[in-house]
Every structure is written in C-alpha cells, then in structure tokens.
Short mmCIF file of N, CA and C in Angstrom, two decimals:
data_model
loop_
_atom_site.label_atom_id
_atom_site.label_comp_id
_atom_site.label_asym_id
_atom_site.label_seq_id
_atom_site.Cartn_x
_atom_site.Cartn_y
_atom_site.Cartn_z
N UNK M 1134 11.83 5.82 -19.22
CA UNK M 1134 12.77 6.60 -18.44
C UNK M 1134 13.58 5.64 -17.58
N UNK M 1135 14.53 5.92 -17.60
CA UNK M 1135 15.40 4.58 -16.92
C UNK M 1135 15.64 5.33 -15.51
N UNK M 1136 15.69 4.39 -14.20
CA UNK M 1136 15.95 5.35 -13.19
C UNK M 1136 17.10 4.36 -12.42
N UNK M 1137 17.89 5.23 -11.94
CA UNK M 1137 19.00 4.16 -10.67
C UNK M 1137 19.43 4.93 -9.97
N UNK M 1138 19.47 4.18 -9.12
CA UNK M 1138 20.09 4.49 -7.52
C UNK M 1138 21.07 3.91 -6.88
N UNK M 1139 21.63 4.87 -6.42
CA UNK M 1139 23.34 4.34 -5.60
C UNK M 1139 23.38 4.94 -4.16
N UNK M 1140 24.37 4.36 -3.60
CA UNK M 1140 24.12 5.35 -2.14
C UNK M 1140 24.46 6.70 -1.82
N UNK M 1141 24.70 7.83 -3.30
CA UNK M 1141 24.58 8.84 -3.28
C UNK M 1141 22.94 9.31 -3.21
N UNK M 1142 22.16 8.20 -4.29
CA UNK M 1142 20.79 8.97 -4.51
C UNK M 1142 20.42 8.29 -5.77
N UNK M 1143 19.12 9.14 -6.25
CA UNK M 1143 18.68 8.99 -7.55
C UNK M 1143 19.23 9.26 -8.99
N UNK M 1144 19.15 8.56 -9.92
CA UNK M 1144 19.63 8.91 -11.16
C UNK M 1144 18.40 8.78 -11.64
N UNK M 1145 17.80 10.04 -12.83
CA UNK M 1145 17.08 9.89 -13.70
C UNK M 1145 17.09 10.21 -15.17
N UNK M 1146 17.29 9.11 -15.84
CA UNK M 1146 17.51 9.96 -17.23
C UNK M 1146 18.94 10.26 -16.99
N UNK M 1147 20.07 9.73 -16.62
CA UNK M 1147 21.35 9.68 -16.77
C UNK M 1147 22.10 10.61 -15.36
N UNK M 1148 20.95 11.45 -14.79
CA UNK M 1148 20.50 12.91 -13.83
C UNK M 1148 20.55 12.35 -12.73
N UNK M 1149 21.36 13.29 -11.56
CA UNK M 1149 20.97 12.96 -10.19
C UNK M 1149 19.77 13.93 -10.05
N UNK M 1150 19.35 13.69 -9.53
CA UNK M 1150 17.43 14.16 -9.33
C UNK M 1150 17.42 13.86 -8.09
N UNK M 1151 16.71 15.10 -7.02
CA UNK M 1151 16.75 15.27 -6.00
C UNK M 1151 15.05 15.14 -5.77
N UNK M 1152 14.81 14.26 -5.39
CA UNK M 1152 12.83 13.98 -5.12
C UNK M 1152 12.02 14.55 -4.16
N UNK M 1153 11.31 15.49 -4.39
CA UNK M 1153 10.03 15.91 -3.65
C UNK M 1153 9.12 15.36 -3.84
N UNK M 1154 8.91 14.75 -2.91
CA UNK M 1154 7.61 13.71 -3.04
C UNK M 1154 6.63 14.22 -2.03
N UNK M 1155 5.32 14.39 -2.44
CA UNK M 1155 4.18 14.48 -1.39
C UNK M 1155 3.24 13.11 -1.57
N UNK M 1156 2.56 12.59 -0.76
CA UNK M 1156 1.71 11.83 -0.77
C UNK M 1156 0.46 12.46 -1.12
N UNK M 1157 -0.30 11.71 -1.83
CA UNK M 1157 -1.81 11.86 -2.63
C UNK M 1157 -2.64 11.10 -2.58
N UNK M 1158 -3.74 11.24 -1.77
CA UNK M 1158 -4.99 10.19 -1.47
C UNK M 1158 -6.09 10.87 -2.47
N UNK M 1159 -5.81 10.20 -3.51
CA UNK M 1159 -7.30 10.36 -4.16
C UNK M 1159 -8.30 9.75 -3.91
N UNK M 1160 -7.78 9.17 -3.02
CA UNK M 1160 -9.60 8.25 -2.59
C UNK M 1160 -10.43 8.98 -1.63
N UNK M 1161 -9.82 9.95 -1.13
CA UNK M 1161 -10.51 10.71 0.09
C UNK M 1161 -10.78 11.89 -0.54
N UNK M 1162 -10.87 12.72 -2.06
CA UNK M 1162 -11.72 13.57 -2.45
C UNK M 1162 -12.38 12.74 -3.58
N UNK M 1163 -13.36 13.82 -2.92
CA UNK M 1163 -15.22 13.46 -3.73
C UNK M 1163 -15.48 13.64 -5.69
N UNK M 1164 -13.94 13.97 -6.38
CA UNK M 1164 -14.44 14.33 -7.62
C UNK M 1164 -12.92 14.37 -8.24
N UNK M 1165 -12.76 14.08 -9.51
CA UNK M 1165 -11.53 14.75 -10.36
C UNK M 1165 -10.86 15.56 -10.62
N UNK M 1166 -12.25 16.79 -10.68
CA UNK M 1166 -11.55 18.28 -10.50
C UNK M 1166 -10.90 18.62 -9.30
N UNK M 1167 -10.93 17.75 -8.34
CA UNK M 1167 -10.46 18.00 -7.09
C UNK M 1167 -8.79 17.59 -6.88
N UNK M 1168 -8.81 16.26 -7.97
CA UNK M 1168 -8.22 15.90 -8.13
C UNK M 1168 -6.77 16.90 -8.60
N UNK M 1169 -7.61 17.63 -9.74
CA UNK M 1169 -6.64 18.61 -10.52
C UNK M 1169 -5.92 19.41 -9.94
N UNK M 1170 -7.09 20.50 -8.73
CA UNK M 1170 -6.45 21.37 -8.43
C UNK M 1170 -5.46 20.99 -7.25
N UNK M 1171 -5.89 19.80 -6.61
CA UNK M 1171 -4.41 19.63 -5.47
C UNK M 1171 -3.36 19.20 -6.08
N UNK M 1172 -3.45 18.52 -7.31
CA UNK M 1172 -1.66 18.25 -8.33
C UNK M 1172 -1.54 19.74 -8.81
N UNK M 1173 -2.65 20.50 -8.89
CA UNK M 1173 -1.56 21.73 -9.58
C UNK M 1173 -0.90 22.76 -8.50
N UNK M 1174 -1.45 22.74 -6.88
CA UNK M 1174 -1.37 22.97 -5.70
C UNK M 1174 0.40 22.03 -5.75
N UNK M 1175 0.48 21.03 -5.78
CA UNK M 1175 1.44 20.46 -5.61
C UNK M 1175 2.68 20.56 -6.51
N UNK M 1176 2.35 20.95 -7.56
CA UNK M 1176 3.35 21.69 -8.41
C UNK M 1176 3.63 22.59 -7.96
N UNK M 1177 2.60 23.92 -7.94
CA UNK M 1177 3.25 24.91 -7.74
C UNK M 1177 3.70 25.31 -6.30
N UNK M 1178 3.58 24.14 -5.02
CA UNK M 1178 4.33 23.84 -4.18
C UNK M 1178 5.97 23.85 -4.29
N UNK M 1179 6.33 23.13 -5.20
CA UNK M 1179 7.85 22.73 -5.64
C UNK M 1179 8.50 21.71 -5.17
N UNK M 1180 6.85 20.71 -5.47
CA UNK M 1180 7.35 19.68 -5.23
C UNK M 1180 7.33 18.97 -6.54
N UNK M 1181 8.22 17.50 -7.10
CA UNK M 1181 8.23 17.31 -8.11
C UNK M 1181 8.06 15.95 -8.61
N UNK M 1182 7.20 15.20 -7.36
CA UNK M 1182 7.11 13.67 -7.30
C UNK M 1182 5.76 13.55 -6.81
N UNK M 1183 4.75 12.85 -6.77
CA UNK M 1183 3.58 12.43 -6.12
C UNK M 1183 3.84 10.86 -6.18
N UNK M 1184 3.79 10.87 -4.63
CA UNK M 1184 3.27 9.17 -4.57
C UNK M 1184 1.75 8.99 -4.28
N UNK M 1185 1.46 7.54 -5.07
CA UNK M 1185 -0.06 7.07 -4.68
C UNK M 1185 0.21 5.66 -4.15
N UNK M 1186 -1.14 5.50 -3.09
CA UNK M 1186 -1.18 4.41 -2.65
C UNK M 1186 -2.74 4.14 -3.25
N UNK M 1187 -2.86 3.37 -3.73
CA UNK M 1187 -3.81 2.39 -4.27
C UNK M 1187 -4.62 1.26 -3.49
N UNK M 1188 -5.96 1.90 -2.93
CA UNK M 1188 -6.49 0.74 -1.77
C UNK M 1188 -7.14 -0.23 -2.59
N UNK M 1189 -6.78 -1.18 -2.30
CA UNK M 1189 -7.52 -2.50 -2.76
C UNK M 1189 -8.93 -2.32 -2.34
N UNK M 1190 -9.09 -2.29 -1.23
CA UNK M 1190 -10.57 -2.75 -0.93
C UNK M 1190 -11.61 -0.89 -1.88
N UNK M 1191 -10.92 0.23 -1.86
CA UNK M 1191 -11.80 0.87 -2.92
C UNK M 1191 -11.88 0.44 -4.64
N UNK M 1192 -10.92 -0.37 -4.68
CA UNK M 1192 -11.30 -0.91 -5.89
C UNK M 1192 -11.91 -1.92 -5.92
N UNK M 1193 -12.37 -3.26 -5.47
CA UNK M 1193 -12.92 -4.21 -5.25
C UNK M 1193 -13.47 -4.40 -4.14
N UNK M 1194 -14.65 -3.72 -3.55
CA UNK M 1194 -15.11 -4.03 -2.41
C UNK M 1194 -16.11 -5.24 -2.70
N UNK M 1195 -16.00 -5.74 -3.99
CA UNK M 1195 -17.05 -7.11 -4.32
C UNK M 1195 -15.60 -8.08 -5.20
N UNK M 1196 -15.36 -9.26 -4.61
CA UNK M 1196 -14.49 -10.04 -4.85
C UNK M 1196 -14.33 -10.54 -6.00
N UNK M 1197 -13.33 -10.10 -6.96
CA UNK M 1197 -13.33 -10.14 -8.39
C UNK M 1197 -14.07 -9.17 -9.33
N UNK M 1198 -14.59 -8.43 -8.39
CA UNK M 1198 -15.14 -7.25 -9.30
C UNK M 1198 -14.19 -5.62 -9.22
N UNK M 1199 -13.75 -5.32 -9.96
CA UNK M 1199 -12.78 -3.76 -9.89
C UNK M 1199 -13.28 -3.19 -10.71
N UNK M 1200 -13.37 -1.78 -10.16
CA UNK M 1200 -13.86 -0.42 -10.47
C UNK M 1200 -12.85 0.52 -10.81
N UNK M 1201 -12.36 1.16 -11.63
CA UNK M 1201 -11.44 2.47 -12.22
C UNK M 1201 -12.51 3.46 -13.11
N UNK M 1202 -13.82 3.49 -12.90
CA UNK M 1202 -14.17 3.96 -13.34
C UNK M 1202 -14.71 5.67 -12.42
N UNK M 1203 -15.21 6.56 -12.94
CA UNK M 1203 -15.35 7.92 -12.20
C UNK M 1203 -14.40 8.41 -10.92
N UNK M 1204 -14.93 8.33 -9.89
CA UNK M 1204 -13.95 9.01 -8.72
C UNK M 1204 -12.34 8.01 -8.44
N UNK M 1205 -12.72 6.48 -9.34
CA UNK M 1205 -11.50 5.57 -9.02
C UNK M 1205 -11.14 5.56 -10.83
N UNK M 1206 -10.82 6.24 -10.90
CA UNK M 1206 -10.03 6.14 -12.73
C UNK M 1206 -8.32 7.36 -12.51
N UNK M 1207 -8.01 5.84 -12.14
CA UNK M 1207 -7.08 5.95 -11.74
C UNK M 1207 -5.43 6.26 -13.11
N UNK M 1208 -6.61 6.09 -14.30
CA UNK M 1208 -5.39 6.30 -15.12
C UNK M 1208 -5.79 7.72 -15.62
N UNK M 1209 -6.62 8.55 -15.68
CA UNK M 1209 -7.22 9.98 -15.91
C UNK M 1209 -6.32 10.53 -14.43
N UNK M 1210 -5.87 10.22 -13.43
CA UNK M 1210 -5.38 10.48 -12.25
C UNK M 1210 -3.69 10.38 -12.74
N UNK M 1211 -3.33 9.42 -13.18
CA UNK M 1211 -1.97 9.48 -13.68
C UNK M 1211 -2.00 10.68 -14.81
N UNK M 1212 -2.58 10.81 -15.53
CA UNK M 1212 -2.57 11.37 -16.57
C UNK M 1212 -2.22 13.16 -15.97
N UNK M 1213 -3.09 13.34 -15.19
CA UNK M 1213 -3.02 14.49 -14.83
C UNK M 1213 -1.77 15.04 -14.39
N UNK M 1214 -1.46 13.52 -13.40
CA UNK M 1214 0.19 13.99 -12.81
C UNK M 1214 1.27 13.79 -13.97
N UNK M 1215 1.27 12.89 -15.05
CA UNK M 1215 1.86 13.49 -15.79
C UNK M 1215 1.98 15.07 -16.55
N UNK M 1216 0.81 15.59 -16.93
CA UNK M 1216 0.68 16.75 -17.55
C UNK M 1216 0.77 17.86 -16.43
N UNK M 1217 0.99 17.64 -15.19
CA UNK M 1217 1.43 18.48 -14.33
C UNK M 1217 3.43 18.51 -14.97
N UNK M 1218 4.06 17.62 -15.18
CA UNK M 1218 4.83 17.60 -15.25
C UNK M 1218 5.48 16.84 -13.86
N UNK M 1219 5.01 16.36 -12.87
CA UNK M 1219 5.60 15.44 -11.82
C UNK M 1219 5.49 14.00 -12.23
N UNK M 1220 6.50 13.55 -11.34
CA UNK M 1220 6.79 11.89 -11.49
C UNK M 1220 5.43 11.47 -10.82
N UNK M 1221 6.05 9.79 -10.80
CA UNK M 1221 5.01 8.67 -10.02
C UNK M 1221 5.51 8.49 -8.97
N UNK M 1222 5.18 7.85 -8.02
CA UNK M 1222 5.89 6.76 -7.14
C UNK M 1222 4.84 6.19 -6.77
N UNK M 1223 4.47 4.66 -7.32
CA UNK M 1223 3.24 3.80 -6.94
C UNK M 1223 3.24 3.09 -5.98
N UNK M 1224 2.43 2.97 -4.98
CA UNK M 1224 2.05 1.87 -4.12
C UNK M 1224 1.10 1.40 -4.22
N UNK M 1225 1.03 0.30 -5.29
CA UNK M 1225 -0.38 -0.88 -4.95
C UNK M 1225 -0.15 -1.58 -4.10
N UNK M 1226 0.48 -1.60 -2.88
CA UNK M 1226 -0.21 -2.53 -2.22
C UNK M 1226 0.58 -4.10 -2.06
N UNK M 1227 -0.40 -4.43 -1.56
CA UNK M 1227 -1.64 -4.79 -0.97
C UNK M 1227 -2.10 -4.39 0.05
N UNK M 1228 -0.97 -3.94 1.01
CA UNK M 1228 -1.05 -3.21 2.31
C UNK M 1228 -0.72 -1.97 2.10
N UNK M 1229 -1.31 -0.87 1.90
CA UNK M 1229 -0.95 0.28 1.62
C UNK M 1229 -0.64 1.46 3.31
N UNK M 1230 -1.43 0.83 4.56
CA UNK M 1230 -1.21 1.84 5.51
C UNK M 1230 -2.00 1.60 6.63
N UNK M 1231 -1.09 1.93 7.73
CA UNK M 1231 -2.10 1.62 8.59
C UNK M 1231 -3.45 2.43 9.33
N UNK M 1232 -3.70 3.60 8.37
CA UNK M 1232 -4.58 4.73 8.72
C UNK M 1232 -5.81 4.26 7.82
N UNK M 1233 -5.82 3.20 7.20
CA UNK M 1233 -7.34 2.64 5.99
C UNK M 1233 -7.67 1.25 7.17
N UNK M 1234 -8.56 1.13 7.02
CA UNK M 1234 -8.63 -0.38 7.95
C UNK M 1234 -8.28 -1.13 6.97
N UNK M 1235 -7.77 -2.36 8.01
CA UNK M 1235 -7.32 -3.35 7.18
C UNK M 1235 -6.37 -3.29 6.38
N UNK M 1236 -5.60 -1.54 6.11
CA UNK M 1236 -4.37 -1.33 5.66
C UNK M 1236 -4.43 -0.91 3.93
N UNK M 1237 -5.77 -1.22 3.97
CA UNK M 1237 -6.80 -1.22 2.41
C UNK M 1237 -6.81 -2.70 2.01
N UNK M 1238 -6.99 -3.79 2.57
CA UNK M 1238 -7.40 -4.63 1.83
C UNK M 1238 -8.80 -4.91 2.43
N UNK M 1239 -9.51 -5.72 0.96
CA UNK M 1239 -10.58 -6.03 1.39
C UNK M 1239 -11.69 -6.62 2.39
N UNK M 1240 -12.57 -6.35 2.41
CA UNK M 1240 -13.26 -6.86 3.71
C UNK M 1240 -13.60 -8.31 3.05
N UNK M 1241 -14.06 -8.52 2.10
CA UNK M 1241 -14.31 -9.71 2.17
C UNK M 1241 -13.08 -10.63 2.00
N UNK M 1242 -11.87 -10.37 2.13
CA UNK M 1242 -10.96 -11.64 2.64
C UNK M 1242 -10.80 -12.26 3.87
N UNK M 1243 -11.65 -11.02 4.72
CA UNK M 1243 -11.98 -11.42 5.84
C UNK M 1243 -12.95 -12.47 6.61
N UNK M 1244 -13.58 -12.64 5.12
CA UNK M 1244 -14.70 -13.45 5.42
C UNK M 1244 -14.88 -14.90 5.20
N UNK M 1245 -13.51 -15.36 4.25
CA UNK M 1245 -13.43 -16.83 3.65
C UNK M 1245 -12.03 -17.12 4.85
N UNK M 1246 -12.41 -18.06 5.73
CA UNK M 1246 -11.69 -18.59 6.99
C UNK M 1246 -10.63 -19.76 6.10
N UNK M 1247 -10.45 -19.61 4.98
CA UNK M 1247 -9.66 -20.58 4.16
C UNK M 1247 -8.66 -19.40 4.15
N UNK M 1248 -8.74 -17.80 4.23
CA UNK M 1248 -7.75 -17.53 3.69
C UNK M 1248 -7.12 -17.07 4.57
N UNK M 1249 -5.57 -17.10 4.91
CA UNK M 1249 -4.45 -17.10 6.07
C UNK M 1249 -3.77 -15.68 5.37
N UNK M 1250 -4.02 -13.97 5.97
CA UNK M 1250 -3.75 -13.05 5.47
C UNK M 1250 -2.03 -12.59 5.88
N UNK M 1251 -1.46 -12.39 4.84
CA UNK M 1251 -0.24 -12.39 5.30
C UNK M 1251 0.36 -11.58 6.78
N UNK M 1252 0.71 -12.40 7.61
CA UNK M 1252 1.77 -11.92 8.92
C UNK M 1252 2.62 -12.36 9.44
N UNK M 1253 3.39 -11.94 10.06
CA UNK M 1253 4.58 -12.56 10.58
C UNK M 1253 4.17 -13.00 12.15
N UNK M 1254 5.24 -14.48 12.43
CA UNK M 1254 4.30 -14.53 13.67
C UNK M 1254 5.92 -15.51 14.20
N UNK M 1255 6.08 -15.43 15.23
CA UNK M 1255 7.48 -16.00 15.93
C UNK M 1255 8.75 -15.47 14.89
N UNK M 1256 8.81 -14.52 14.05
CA UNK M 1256 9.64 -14.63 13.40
C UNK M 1256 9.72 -14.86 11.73
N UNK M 1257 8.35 -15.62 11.48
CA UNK M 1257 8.09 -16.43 10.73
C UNK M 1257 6.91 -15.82 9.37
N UNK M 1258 7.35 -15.67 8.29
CA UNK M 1258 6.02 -15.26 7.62
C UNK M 1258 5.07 -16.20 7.46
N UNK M 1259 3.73 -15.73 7.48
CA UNK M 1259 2.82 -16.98 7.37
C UNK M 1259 1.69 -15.64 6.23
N UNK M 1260 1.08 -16.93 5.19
CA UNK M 1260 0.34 -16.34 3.83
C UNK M 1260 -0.37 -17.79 3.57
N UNK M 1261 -1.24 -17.85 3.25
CA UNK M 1261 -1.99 -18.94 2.21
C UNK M 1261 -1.81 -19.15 0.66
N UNK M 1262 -2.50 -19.88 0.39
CA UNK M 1262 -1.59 -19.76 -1.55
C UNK M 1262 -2.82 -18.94 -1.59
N UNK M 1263 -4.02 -19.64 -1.09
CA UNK M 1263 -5.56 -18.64 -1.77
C UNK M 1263 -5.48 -17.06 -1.43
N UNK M 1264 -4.28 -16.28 -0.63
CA UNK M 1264 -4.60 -14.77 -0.26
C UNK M 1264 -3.10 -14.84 -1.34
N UNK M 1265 -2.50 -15.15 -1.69
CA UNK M 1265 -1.06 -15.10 -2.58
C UNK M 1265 -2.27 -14.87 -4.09
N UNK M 1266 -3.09 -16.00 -4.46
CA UNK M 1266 -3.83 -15.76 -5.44
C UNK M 1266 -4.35 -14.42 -5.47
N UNK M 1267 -5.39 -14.03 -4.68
CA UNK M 1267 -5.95 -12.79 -4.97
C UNK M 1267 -5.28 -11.60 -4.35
N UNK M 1268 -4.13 -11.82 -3.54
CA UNK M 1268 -3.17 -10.82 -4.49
C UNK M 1268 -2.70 -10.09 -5.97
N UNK M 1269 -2.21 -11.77 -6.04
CA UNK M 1269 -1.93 -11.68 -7.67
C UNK M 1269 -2.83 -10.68 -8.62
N UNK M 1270 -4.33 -11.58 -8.35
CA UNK M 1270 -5.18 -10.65 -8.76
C UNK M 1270 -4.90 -9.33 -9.19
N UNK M 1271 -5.10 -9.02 -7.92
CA UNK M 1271 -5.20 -7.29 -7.30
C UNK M 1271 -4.20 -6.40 -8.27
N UNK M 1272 -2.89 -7.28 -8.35
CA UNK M 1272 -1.95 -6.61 -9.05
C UNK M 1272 -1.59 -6.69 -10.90
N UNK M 1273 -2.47 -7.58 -10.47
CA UNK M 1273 -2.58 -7.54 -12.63
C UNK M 1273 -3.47 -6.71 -12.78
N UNK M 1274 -4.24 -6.41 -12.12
CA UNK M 1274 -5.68 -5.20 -12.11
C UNK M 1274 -4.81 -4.35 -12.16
N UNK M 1275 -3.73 -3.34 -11.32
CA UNK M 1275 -3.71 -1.84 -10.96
C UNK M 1275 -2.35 -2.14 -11.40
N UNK M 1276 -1.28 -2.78 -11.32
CA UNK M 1276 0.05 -2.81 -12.00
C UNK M 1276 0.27 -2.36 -13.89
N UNK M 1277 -0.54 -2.90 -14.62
CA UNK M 1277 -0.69 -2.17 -15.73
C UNK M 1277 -0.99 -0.96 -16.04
N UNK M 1278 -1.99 0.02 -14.89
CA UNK M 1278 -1.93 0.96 -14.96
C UNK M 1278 -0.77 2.14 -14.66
N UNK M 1279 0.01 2.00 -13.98
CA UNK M 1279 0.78 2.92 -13.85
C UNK M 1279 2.47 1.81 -14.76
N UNK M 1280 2.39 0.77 -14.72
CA UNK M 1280 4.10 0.35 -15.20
C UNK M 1280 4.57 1.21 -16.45
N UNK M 1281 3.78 1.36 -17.40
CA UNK M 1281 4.12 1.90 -18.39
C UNK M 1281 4.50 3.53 -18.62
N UNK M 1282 4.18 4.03 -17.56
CA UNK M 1282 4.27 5.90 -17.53
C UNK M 1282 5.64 6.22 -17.27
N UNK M 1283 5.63 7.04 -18.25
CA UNK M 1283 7.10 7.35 -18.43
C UNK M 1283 7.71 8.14 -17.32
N UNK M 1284 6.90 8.47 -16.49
CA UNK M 1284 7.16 9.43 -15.59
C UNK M 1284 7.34 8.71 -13.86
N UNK M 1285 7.05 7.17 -14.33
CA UNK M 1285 7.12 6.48 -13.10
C UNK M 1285 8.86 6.31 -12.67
N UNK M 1286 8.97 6.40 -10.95
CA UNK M 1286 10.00 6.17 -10.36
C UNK M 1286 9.88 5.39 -9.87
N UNK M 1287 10.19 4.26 -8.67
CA UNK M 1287 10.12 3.41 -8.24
C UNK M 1287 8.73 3.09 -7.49
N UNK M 1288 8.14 1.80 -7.74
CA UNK M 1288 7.32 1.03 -7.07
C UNK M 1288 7.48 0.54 -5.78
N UNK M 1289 6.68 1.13 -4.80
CA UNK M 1289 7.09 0.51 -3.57
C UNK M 1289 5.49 -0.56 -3.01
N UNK M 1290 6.39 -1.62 -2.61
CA UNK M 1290 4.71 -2.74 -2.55
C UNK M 1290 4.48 -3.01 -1.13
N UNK M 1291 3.89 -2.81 -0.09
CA UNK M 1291 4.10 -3.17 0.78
C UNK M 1291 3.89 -2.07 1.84
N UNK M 1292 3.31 -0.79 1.24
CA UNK M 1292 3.81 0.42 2.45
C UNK M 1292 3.40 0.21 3.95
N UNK M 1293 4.95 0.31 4.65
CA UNK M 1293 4.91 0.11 5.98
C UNK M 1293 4.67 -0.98 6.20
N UNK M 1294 5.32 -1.65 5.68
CA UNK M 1294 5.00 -3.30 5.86
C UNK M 1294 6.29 -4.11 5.38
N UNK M 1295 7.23 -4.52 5.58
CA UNK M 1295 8.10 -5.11 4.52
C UNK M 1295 8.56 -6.53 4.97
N UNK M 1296 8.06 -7.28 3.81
CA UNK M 1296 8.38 -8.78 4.06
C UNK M 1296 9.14 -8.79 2.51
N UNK M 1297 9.58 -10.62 2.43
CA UNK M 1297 10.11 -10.68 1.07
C UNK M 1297 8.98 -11.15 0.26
N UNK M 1298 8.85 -11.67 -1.20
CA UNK M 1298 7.60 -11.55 -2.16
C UNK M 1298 8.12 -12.85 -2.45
N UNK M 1299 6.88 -13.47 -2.97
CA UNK M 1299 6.74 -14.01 -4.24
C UNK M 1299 6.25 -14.33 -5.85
N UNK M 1300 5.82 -13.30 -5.01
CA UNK M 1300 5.04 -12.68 -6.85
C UNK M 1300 5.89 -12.38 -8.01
N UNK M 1301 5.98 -12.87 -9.28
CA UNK M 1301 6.79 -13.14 -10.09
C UNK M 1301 7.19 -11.51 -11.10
N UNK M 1302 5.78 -11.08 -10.67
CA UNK M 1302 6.05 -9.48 -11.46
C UNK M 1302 6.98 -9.01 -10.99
N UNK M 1303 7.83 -8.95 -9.74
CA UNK M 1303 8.82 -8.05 -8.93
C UNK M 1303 9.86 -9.00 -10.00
N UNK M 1304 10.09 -9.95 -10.32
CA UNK M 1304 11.35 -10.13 -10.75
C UNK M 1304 11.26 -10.09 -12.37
N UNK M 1305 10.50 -9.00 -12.68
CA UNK M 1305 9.99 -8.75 -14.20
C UNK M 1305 11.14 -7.34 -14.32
N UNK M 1306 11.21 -6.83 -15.77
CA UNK M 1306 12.02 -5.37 -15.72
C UNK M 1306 11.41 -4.06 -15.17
N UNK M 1307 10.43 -4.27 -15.12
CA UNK M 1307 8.51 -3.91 -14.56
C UNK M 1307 8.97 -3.64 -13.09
N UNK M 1308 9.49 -4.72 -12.73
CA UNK M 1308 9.12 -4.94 -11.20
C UNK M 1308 10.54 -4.63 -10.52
#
C-alpha cells in the first residue's frame, strides 16, 4: 500500500484518508482474546487506525533473548488488526513512553556501565556505539514483523522522544 503525505494530509492508495487512530497496549492485557475484543471494540468505535508501541524490555527482559511468543505474539496481534479491517501505525521504539519505566527499554542496559543510553545533554546528543548496537538489535527483532503488512501507515521511532538516527533501516524503502 503506498502511503504519502503533504501538508493537506494523508494519501492512501492514491486516497486522502482521514486517520482515526487509537492507541493499543497489548502488553497490559492478560490474554489474546482480550486482545480481540478491544480491536473489535475499536472498530466498531469508528475508528480506523490502531497504533502500537512495542516495549523492548517486554520482549527481552534477558539480553539477547526475545519472546513473541503467547501474550507477546505480536504478529497473531497484527493479524487481528488486519482482519478487523484497520491500519497499523508502529512504534518500536526504542523509547516508546514515558508512562513504562525506562520508556520500555530494558533493565539490563542499565546494568553494563559501558553503555551511554541515548540523551541529550547541553544541546548535544550523546549514545554509545554498544547501546546503537543493541538497538539495532531490538529492531531487526520487531521491524520485520510489522514492515511487510499491507495495512501499515507510517512508522514512528522514538515516541515522545525525537532526536535524528543512525540506523540504516530508516533510510531503507521500509524505513
């Protein structure tokens, strides 16, 4: 689905498309079916977009280890919002918010004093290459899951947070 934007708005599919978007924390219900009935709640709301934010640290709370499996299967979660008939709008992250501690990133980056977590400080961004690495990570993990859905609208990385990147996927057709 090709999507663009001008400073009128959205184009989708050739369409100006007017976006209802609700936000969706699937990480804060206990099951799938739960899952179901608040996207079909959200349809028949009239709304016609769901954004997700994607916490790092519920997917890897053990460093190099990620979970999408049962309450985090996160592509049975797309799936649904497709067959609801609503769009995407993804946020992996890395900083997804400031209502998760730590914004959702992991606790244990907290724990290797080698790694310098991205902030701005006089003005100035400051990052380590080793928290740039397991970034990277993070996003070859959960970026394949949603790039390909036809139903995806724009990727936003960073929620409530906005610096510039260097991660090479943003300058992909992907990204």
């Amino acid at each position: 689905m090709r999507v663009e934007y001008d400073r009128h708005g959205l184009r989708v599919a050739g369409r100006r498309k007017l976006i209802r978007s609700v936000s969706f924390d699937y990480f804060r219900l206990p099951s799938a079916s739960a899952w179901r009935d608040r996207i079909q709640k959200i349809a028949q709301a009239g709304f016609n977009c769901v954004a997700l934010s994607y916490p790092w640290s519920y997917h890897a709370d053990v460093q190099g280890v990620y979970d999408f499996s049962g309450i985090r299967d996160v592509d049975l979660l797309h799936d649904m919002i497709q067959e609801a008939g609503l769009h995407l709008i993804a946020r992996p992250g890395p900083y997804i918010g400031a209502d998760l501690d730590a914004g959702g990133l992991p606790a244990w980056l907290f724990r290797d004093a080698s790694i310098d977590l991205r902030c701005r400080a006089w003005g100035e961004l400051s990052h380590s290459l080793e928290f740039m690495q397991h970034v990277e990570e993070w996003l070859d993990q959960i970026v394949p899951r949603f790039a390909e859905r036809p139903n995806l609208l724009p990727v936003e990385v960073e929620h409530q947070y906005s610096i510039p990147t260097p991660l090479p996927w943003l300058r992909s057709d992907t990204g």
